[in-house]
Short mmCIF file of C-alpha atoms and ligand atoms in Angstrom, two decimals:
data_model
loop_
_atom_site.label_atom_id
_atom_site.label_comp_id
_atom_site.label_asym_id
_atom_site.label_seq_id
_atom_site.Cartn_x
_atom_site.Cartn_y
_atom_site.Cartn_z
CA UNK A 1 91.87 -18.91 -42.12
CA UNK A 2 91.84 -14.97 -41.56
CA UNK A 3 88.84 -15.12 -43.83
CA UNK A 4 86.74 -17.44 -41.57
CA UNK A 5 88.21 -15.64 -38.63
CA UNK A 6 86.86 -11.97 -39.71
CA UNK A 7 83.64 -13.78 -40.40
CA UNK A 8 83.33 -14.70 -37.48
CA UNK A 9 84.75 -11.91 -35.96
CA UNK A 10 81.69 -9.97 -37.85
CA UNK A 11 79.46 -12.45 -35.96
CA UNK A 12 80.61 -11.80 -32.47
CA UNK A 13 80.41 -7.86 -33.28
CA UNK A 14 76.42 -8.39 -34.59
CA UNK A 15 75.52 -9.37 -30.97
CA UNK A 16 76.32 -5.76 -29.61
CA UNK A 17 74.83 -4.34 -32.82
CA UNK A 18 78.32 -3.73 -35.01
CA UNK A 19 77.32 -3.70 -38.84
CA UNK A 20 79.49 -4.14 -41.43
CA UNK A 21 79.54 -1.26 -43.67
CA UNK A 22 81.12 -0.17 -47.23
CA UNK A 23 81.18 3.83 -46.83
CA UNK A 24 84.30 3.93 -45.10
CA UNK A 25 83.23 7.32 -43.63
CA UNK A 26 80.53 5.79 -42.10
CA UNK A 27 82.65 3.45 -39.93
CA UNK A 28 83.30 4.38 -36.35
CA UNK A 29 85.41 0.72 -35.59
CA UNK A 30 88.11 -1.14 -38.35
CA UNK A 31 89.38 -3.70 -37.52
CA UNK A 32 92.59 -5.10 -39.27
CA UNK A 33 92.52 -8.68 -38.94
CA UNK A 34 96.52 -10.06 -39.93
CA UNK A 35 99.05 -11.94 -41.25
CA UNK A 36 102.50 -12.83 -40.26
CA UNK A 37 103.53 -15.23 -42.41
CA UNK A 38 106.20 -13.41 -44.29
CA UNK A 39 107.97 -9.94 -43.48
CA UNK A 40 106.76 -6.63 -44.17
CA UNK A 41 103.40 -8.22 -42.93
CA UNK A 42 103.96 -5.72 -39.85
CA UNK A 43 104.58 -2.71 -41.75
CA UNK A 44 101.75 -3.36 -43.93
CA UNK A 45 99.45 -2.76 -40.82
CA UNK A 46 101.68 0.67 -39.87
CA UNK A 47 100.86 1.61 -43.65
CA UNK A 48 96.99 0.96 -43.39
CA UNK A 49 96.61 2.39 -39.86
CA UNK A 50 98.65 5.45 -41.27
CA UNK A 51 95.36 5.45 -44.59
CA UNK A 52 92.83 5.40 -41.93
CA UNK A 53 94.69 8.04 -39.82
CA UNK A 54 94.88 10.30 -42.94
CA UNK A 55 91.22 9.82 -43.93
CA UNK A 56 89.90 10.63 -40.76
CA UNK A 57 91.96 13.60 -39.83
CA UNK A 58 88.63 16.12 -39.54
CA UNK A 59 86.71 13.12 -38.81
CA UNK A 60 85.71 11.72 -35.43
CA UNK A 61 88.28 8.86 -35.06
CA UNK A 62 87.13 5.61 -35.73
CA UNK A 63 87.94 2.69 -32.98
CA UNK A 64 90.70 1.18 -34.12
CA UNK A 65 91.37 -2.81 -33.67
CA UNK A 66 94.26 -4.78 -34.63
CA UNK A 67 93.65 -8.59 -34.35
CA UNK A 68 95.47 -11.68 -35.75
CA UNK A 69 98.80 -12.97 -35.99
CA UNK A 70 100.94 -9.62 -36.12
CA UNK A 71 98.86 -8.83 -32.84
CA UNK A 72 100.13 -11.74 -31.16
CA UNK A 73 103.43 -10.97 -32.27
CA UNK A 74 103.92 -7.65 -32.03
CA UNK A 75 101.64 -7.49 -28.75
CA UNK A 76 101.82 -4.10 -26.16
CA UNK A 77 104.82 -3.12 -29.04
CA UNK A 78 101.86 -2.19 -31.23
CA UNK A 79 99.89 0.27 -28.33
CA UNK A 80 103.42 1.66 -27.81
CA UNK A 81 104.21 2.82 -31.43
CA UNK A 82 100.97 3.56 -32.68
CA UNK A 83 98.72 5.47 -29.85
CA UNK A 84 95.88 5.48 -33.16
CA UNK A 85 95.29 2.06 -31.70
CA UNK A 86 92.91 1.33 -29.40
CA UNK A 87 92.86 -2.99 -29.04
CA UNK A 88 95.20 -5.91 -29.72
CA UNK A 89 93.87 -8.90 -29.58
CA UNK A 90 95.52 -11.78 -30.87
CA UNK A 91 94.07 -14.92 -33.05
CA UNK A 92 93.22 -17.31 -29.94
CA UNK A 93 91.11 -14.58 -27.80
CA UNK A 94 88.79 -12.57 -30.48
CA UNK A 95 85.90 -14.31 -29.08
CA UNK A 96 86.55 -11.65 -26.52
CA UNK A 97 86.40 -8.51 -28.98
CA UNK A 98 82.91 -8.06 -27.54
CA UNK A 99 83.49 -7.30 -24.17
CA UNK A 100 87.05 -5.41 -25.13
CA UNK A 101 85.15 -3.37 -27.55
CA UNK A 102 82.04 -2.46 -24.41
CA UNK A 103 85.16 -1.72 -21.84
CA UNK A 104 87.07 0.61 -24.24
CA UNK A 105 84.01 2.55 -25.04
CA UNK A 106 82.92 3.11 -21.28
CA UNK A 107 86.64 3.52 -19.82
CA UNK A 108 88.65 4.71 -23.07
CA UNK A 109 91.43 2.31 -21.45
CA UNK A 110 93.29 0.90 -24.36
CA UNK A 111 93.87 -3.16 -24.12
CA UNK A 112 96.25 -5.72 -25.02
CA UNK A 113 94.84 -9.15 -24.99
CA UNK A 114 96.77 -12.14 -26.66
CA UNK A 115 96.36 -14.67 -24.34
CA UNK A 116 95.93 -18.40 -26.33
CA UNK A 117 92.74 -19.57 -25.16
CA UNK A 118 91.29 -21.90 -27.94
CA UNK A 119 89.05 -23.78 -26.46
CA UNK A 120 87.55 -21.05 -24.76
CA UNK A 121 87.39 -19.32 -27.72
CA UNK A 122 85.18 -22.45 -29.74
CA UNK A 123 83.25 -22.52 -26.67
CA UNK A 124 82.39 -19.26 -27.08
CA UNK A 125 82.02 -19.38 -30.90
CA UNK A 126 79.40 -22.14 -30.89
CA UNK A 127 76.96 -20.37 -28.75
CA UNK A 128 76.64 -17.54 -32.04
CA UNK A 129 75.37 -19.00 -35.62
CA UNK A 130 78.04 -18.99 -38.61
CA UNK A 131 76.12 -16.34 -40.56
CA UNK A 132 78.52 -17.35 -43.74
CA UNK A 133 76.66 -17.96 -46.71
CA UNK A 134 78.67 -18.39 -49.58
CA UNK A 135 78.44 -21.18 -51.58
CA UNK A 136 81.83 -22.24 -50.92
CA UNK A 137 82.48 -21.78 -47.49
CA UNK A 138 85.31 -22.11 -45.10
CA UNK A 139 85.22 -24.24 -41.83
CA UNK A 140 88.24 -24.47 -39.23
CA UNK A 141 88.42 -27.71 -37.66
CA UNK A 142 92.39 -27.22 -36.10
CA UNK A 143 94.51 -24.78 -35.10
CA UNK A 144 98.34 -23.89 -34.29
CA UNK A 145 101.13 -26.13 -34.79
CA UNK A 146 103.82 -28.49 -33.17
CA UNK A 147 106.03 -29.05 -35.72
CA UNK A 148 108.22 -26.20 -35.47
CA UNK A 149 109.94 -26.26 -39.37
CA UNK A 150 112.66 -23.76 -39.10
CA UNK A 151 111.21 -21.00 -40.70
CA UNK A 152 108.00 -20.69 -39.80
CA UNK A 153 106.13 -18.30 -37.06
CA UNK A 154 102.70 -20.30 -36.72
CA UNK A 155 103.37 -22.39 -33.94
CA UNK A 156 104.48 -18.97 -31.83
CA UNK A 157 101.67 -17.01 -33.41
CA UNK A 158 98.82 -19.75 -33.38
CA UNK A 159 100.26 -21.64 -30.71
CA UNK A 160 100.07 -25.04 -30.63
CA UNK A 161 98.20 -28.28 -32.16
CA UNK A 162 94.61 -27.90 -31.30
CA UNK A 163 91.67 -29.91 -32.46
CA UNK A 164 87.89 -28.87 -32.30
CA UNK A 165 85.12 -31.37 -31.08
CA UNK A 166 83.67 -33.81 -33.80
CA UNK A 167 80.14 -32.33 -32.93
CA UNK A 168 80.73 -28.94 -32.82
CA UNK A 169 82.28 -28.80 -36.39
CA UNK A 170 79.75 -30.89 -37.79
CA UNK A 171 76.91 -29.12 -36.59
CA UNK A 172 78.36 -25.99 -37.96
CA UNK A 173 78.99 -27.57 -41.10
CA UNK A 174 74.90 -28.17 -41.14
CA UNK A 175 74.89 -24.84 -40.01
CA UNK A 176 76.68 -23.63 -43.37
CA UNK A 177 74.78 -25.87 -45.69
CA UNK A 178 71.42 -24.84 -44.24
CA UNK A 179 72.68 -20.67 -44.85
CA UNK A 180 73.31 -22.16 -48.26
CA UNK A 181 77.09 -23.47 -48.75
CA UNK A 182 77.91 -26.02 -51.14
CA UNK A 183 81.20 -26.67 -50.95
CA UNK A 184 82.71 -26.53 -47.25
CA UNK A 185 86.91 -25.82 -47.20
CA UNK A 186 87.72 -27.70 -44.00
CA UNK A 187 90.66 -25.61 -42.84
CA UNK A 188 93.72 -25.92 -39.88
CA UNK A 189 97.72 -24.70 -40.28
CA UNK A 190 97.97 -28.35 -40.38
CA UNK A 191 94.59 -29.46 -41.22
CA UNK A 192 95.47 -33.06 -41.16
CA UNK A 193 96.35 -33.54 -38.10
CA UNK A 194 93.32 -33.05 -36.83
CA UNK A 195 92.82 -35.58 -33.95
CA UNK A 196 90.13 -35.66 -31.30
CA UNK A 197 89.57 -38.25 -28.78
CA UNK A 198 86.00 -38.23 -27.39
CA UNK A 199 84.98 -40.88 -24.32
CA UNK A 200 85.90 -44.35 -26.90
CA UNK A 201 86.68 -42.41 -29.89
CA UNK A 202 89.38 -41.11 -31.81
CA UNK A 203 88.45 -38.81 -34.82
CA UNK A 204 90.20 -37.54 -37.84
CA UNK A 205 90.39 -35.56 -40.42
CA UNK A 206 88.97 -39.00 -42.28
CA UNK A 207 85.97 -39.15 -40.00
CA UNK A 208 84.92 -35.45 -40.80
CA UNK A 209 85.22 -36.25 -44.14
CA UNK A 210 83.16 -39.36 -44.33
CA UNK A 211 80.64 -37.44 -42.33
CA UNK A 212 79.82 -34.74 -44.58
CA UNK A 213 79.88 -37.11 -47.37
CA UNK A 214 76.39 -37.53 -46.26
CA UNK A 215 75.45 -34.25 -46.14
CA UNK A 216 72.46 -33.91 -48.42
CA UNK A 217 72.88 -30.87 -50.08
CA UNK A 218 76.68 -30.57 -49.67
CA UNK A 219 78.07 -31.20 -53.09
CA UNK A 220 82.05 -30.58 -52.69
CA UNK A 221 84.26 -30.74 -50.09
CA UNK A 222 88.04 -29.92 -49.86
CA UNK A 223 90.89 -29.61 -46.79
CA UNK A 224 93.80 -27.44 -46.34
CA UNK A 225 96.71 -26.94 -45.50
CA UNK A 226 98.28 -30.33 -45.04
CA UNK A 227 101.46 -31.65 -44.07
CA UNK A 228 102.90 -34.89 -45.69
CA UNK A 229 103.82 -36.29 -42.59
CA UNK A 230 100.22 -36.92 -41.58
CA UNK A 231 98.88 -37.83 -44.95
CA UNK A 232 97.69 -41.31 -43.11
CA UNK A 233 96.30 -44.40 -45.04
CA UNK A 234 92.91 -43.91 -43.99
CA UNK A 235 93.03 -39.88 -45.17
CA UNK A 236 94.56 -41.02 -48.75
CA UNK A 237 91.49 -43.55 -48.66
CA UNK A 238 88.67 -40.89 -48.44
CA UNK A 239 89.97 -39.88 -52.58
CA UNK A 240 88.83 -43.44 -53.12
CA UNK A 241 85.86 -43.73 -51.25
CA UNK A 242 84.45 -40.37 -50.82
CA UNK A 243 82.42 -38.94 -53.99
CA UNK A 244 82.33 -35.49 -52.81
CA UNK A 245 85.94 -34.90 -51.88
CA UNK A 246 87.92 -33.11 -54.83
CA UNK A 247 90.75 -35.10 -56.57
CA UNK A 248 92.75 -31.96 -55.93
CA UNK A 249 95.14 -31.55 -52.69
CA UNK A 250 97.44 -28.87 -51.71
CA UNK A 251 100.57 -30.70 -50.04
CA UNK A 252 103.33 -28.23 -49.39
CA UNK A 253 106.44 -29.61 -50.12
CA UNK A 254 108.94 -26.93 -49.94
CA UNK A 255 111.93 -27.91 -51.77
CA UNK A 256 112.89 -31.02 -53.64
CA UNK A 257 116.18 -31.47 -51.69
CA UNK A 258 116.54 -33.86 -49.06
CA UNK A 259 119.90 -31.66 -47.81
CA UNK A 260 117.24 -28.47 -47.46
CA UNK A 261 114.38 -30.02 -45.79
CA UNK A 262 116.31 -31.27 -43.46
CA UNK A 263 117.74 -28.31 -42.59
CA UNK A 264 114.04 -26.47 -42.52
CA UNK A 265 113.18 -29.55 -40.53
CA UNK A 266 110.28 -30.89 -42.29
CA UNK A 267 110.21 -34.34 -40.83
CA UNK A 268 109.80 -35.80 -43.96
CA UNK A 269 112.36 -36.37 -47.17
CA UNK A 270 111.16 -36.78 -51.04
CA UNK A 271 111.34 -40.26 -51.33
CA UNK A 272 108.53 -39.95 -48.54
CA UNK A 273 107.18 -37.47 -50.38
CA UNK A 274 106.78 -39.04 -53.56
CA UNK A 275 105.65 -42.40 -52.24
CA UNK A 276 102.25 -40.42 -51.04
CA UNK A 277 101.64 -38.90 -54.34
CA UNK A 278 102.13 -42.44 -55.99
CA UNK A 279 99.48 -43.76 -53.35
CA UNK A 280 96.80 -40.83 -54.42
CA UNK A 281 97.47 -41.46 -57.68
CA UNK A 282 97.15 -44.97 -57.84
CA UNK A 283 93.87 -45.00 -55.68
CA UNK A 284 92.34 -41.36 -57.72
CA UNK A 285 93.88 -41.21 -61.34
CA UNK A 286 92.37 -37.71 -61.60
CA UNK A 287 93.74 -36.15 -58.87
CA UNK A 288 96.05 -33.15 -59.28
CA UNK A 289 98.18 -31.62 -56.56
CA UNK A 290 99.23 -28.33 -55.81
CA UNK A 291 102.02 -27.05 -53.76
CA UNK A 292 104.00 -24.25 -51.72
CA UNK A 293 107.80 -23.87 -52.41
CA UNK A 294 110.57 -21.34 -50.76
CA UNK A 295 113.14 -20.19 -52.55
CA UNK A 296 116.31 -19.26 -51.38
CA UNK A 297 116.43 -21.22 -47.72
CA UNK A 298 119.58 -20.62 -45.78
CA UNK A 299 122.47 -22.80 -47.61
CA UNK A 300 120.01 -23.66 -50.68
CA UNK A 301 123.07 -24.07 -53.73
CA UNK A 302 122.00 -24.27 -57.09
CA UNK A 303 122.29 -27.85 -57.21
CA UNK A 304 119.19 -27.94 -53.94
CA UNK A 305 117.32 -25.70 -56.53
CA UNK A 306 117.35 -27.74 -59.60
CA UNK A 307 116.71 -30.63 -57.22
CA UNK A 308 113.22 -28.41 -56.57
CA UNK A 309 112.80 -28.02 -60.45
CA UNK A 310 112.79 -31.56 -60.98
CA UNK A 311 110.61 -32.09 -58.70
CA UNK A 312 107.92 -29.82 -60.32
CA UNK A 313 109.05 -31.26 -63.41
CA UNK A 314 108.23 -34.93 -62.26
CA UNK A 315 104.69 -33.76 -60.32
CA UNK A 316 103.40 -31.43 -62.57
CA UNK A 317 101.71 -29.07 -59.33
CA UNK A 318 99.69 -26.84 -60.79
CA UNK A 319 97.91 -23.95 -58.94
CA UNK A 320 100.78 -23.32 -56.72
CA UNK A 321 102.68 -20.64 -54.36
CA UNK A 322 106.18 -19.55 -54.25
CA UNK A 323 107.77 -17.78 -51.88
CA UNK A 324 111.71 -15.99 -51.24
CA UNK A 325 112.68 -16.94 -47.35
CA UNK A 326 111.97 -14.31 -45.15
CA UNK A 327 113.36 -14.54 -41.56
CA UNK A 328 110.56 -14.21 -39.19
CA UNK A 329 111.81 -13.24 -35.24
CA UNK A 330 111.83 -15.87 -32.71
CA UNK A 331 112.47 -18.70 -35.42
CA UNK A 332 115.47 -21.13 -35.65
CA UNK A 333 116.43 -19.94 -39.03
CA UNK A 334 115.92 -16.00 -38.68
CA UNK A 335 119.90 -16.22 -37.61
CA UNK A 336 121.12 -18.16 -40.58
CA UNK A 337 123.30 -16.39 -43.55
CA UNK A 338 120.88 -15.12 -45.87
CA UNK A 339 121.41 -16.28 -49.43
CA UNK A 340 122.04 -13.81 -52.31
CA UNK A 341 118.71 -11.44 -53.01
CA UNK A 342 119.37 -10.90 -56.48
CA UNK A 343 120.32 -15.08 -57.00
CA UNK A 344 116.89 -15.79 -55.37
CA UNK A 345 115.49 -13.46 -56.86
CA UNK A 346 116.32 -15.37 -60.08
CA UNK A 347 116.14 -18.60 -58.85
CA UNK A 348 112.12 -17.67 -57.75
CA UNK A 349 111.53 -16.08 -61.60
CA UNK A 350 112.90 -19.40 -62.96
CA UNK A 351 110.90 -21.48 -60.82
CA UNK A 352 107.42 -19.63 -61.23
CA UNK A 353 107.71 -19.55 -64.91
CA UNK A 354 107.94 -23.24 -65.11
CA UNK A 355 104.50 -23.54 -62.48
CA UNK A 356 103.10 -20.91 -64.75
CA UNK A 357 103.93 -23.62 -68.05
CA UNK A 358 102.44 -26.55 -66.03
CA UNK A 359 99.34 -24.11 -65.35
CA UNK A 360 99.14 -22.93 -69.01
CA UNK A 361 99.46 -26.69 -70.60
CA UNK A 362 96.87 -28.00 -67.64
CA UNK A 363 94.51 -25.28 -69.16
CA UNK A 364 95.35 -26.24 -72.40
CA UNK A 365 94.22 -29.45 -72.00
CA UNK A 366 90.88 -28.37 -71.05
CA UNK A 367 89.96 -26.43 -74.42
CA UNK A 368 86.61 -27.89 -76.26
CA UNK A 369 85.97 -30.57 -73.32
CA UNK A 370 83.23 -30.24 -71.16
CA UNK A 371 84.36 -29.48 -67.17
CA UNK A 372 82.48 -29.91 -64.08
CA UNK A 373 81.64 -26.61 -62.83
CA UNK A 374 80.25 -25.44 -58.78
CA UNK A 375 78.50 -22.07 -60.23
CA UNK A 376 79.15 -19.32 -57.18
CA UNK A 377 77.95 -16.44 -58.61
CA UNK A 378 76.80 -14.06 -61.52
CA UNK A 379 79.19 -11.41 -62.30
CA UNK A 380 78.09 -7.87 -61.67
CA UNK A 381 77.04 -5.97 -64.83
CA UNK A 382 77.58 -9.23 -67.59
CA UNK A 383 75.39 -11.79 -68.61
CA UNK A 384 78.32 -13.90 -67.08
CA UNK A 385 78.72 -16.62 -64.43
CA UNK A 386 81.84 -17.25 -62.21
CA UNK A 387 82.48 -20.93 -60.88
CA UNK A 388 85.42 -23.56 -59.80
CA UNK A 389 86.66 -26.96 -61.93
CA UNK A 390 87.25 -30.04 -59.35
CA UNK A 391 90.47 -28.72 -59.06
CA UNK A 392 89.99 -24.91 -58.70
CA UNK A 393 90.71 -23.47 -61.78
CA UNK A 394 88.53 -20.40 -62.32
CA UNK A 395 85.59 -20.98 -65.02
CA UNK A 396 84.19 -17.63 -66.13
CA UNK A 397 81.26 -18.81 -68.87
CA UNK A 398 77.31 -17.56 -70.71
CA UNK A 399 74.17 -19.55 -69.07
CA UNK A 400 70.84 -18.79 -69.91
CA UNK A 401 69.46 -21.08 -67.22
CA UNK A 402 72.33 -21.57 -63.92
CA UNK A 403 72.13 -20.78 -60.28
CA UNK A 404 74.69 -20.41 -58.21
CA UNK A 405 74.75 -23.36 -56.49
CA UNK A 406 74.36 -25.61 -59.14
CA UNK A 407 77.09 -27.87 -60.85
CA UNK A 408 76.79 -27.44 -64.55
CA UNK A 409 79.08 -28.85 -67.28
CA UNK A 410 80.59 -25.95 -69.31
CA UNK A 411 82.09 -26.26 -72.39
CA UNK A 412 85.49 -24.72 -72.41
CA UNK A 413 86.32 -22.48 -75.69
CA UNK A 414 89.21 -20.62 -74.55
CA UNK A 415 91.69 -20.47 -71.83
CA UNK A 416 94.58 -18.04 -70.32
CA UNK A 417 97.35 -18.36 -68.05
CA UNK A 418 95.07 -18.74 -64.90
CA UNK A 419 91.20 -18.69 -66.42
CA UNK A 420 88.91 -20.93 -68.74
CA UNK A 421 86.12 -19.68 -70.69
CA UNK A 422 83.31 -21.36 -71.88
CA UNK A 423 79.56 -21.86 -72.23
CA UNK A 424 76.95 -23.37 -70.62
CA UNK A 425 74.63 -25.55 -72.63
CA UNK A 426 71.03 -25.31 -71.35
CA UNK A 427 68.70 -28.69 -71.19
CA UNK A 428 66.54 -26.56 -73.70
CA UNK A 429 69.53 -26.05 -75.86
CA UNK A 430 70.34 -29.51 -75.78
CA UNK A 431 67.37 -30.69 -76.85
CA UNK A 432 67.03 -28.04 -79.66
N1 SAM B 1 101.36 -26.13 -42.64
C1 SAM B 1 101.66 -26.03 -44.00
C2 SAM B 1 102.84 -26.97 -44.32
O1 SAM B 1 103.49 -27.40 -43.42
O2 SAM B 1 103.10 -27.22 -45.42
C3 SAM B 1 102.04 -24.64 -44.42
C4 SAM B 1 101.32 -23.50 -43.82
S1 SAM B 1 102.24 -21.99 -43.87
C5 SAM B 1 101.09 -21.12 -42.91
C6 SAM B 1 102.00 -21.44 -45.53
C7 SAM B 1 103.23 -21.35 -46.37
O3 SAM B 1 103.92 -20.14 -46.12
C8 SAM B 1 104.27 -22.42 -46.16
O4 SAM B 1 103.96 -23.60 -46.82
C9 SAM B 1 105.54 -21.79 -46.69
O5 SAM B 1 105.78 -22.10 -48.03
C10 SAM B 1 105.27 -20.28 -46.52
N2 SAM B 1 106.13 -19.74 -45.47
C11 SAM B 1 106.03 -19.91 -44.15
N3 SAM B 1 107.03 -19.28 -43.51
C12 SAM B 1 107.80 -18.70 -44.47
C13 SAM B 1 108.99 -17.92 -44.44
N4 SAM B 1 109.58 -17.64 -43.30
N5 SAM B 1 109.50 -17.50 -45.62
C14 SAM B 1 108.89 -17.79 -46.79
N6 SAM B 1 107.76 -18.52 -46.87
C15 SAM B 1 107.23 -18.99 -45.72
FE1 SF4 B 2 104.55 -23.87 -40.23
FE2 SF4 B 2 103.33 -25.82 -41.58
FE3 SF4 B 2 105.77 -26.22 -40.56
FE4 SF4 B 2 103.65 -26.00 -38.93
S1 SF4 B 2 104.05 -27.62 -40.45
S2 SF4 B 2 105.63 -25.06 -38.63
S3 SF4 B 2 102.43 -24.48 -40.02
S4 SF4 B 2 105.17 -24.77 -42.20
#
């Protein structure tokens, strides 16, 4: 989400003529957009403000912007510790960088602004064109967060559950297509409960989905992240009925003990769990799921761990993240005892090698078969093309005759841990 939101971030700085540029000396404003997901995220920001400070020290000094979720966080802290910074401005108010940016350059007043102000903030985002034009692009539909798991800083840093009009996000999902994207990300903390009522309508995630369906020149389309809790009927239905949706879903799970999830306060236990993978699976026998998992949780024993092994063992998840608990501040479980370092350490080593095995045999699999592939781009300096399976494994592959753009079948002749390699077979080729 911090990608769409510096995009659009870039868009709201074009209207008072703010280019982006890649000579660093060149830059008179930098703006570190955040992320405070895990710890050290804060320092990380110190660091890089302390690179910039270095690189400028005979230079004139740049504006410097902190925005996203360590701004909300940290808020005024940040102006106090680090006079290098000029603005804060938090994830729900950037559509206000604009006018912060005029009033710091005619009063030289430094600002804190993390106010949560979402709608405003759409409102304001509509009225300026997505200038994204990748050919997979990103689209928020939903912000923040009310389910408050234990660990977990979004719904203090995003705020909470908030869905965007059904119009607005589908005309900037035209918007996207037209500037050339062909696979739209539909994106939200918890994407799936997106949930809009409009006059007699309610909307969900399902009804975007059906809806750009029938976008002409869309040709993929994928969600994230979701919850299992709201992984409703008519959502598992869209795998069934919707061509252009991606048998591949991303449905954090956490840990495979019921003791632990209750205790991280999930709202949901594996028997729950599994019974939603057995519905995808039974209505998309492709489909392949990937997952996040922490490591280490407050009162996790080994026996909660190999509970979360057999669960990977049983699923199969490929493509998916790992993490050691980190206390965040202001969360239920940033007072719990912490668990062993060097045991999680271990436990997270064990756990990622196995992923890694799943990830090797899936790729494995794919080795002299022909995959689907969305070509994004041409690689700089090589007669090479870059592109995405269904399920997002990296293709890198040799086409005389591709676009980016286009889905091509490659033929895959080698594979590595996280990367297949193949070779595009031209019509002409074919024929010959
Ligand atoms: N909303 C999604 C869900 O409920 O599954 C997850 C979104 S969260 C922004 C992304 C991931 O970061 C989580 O799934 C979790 O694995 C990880 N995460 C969040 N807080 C964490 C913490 N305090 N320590 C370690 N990992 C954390
Ligand atoms: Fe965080 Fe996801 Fe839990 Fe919300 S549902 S609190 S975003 S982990």
């Amino acid at each position: 989400m911090n990608e769409y939101d510096s995009n659009r971030i870039y868009d709201l700085i074009s209207v008072i003529d703010f280019k982006k540029t890649d000579i660093k000396k060149e830059a008179d404003c930098f703006v570190l957009n955040t992320c405070h997901i895990r710890e050290k995220a804060t320092e990380k920001v110190y660091d890089e403000i302390g690179r910039v400070k270095k690189y400028f020290r005979n230079l004139k000094k740049p504006l410097l912007i902190v925005s996203g979720c360590v701004a909300q966080a940290e808020s005024e802290e940040m102006l106090k510790r680090e006079p290098y910074i000029d603005i804060v401005i938090g994830p729900q108010s950037y559509h206000k960088i604009s006018d912060l940016i005029l009033n710091y350059q005619r009063t030289k007043k430094k600002f804190n602004e993390t106010e949560f102000d979402v709608v405003r903030k759409f409102d304001e985002l509509q009225k300026i064109s997505n200038s994204q034009n990748k050919i997979s692009s990103y689209l928020t539909i939903q912000e923040g967060c009310d389910k408050f798991c234990h660990f977990c800083v979004v719904p203090y840093t995003r705020g909470p559950e908030y869905s965007r009009p059904f119009d607005q996000i589908i005309t900037e999902a035209y918007t996207l297509v037209k500037n050339g994207a062909k696979e739209i990300t539909l994106l939200g903390q918890n994407v799936n409960a997106y949930n809009f009522f409009d006059k007699n309508n309610n909307y969900k995630l399902s009804s975007l989905i059906y809806e750009l369906n029938n976008i002409k020149n869309l040709k993929r389309i994928r969600f994230t992240t979701s919850h299992p809790k709201d992984m409703t009927n008519d959502l598992i239905n869209c795998f069934k009925d919707c061509k252009k949706l991606m048998p591949f879903l991303h449905l954090p799970v956490q840990s495979g003990s019921d003791k632990i999830l209750k205790l991280m306060n999930r709202k949901h236990d594996l028997n729950y769990y599994l019974s939603i993978i057995k519905k995808l699976e039974k209505i998309n026998k492709d489909i392949k799921f990937s997952s996040d998992f922490i490591v280490g949780y407050p009162g996790e024993t080994e026996s909660d761990f190999e509970d979360t092994i057999t669960l990977i063992k049983k699923i199969g998840f490929v493509n998916s993240y790992s993490f050691i608990f980190s206390p965040r501040p202001g969360t239920p479980a940033t007072n719990k005892k912490l668990n062993d370092l060097t045991e999680s350490k271990k436990r997270l080593q064990k756990l990622q090698s196995i992923l890694e095995s799943f990830q090797l045999e899936k790729n494995k699999k794919y080795r002299g078969k022909y995959c689907e592939v969305l070509v994004e781009n041409k690689l700089d300096m090589q007669e090479k093309y870059f592109g995405r399976t269904k399920c997002m494994s990296p293709v890198i592959f040799e086409s005389d005759s591709c676009k980016p753009g286009e889905l091509v079948n490659v033929k895959i002749a080698s594979i590595n841990q996280n990367n297949l390699f193949g070779i595009h077979q031209s019509n002409k080729e074919k024929a010959a």
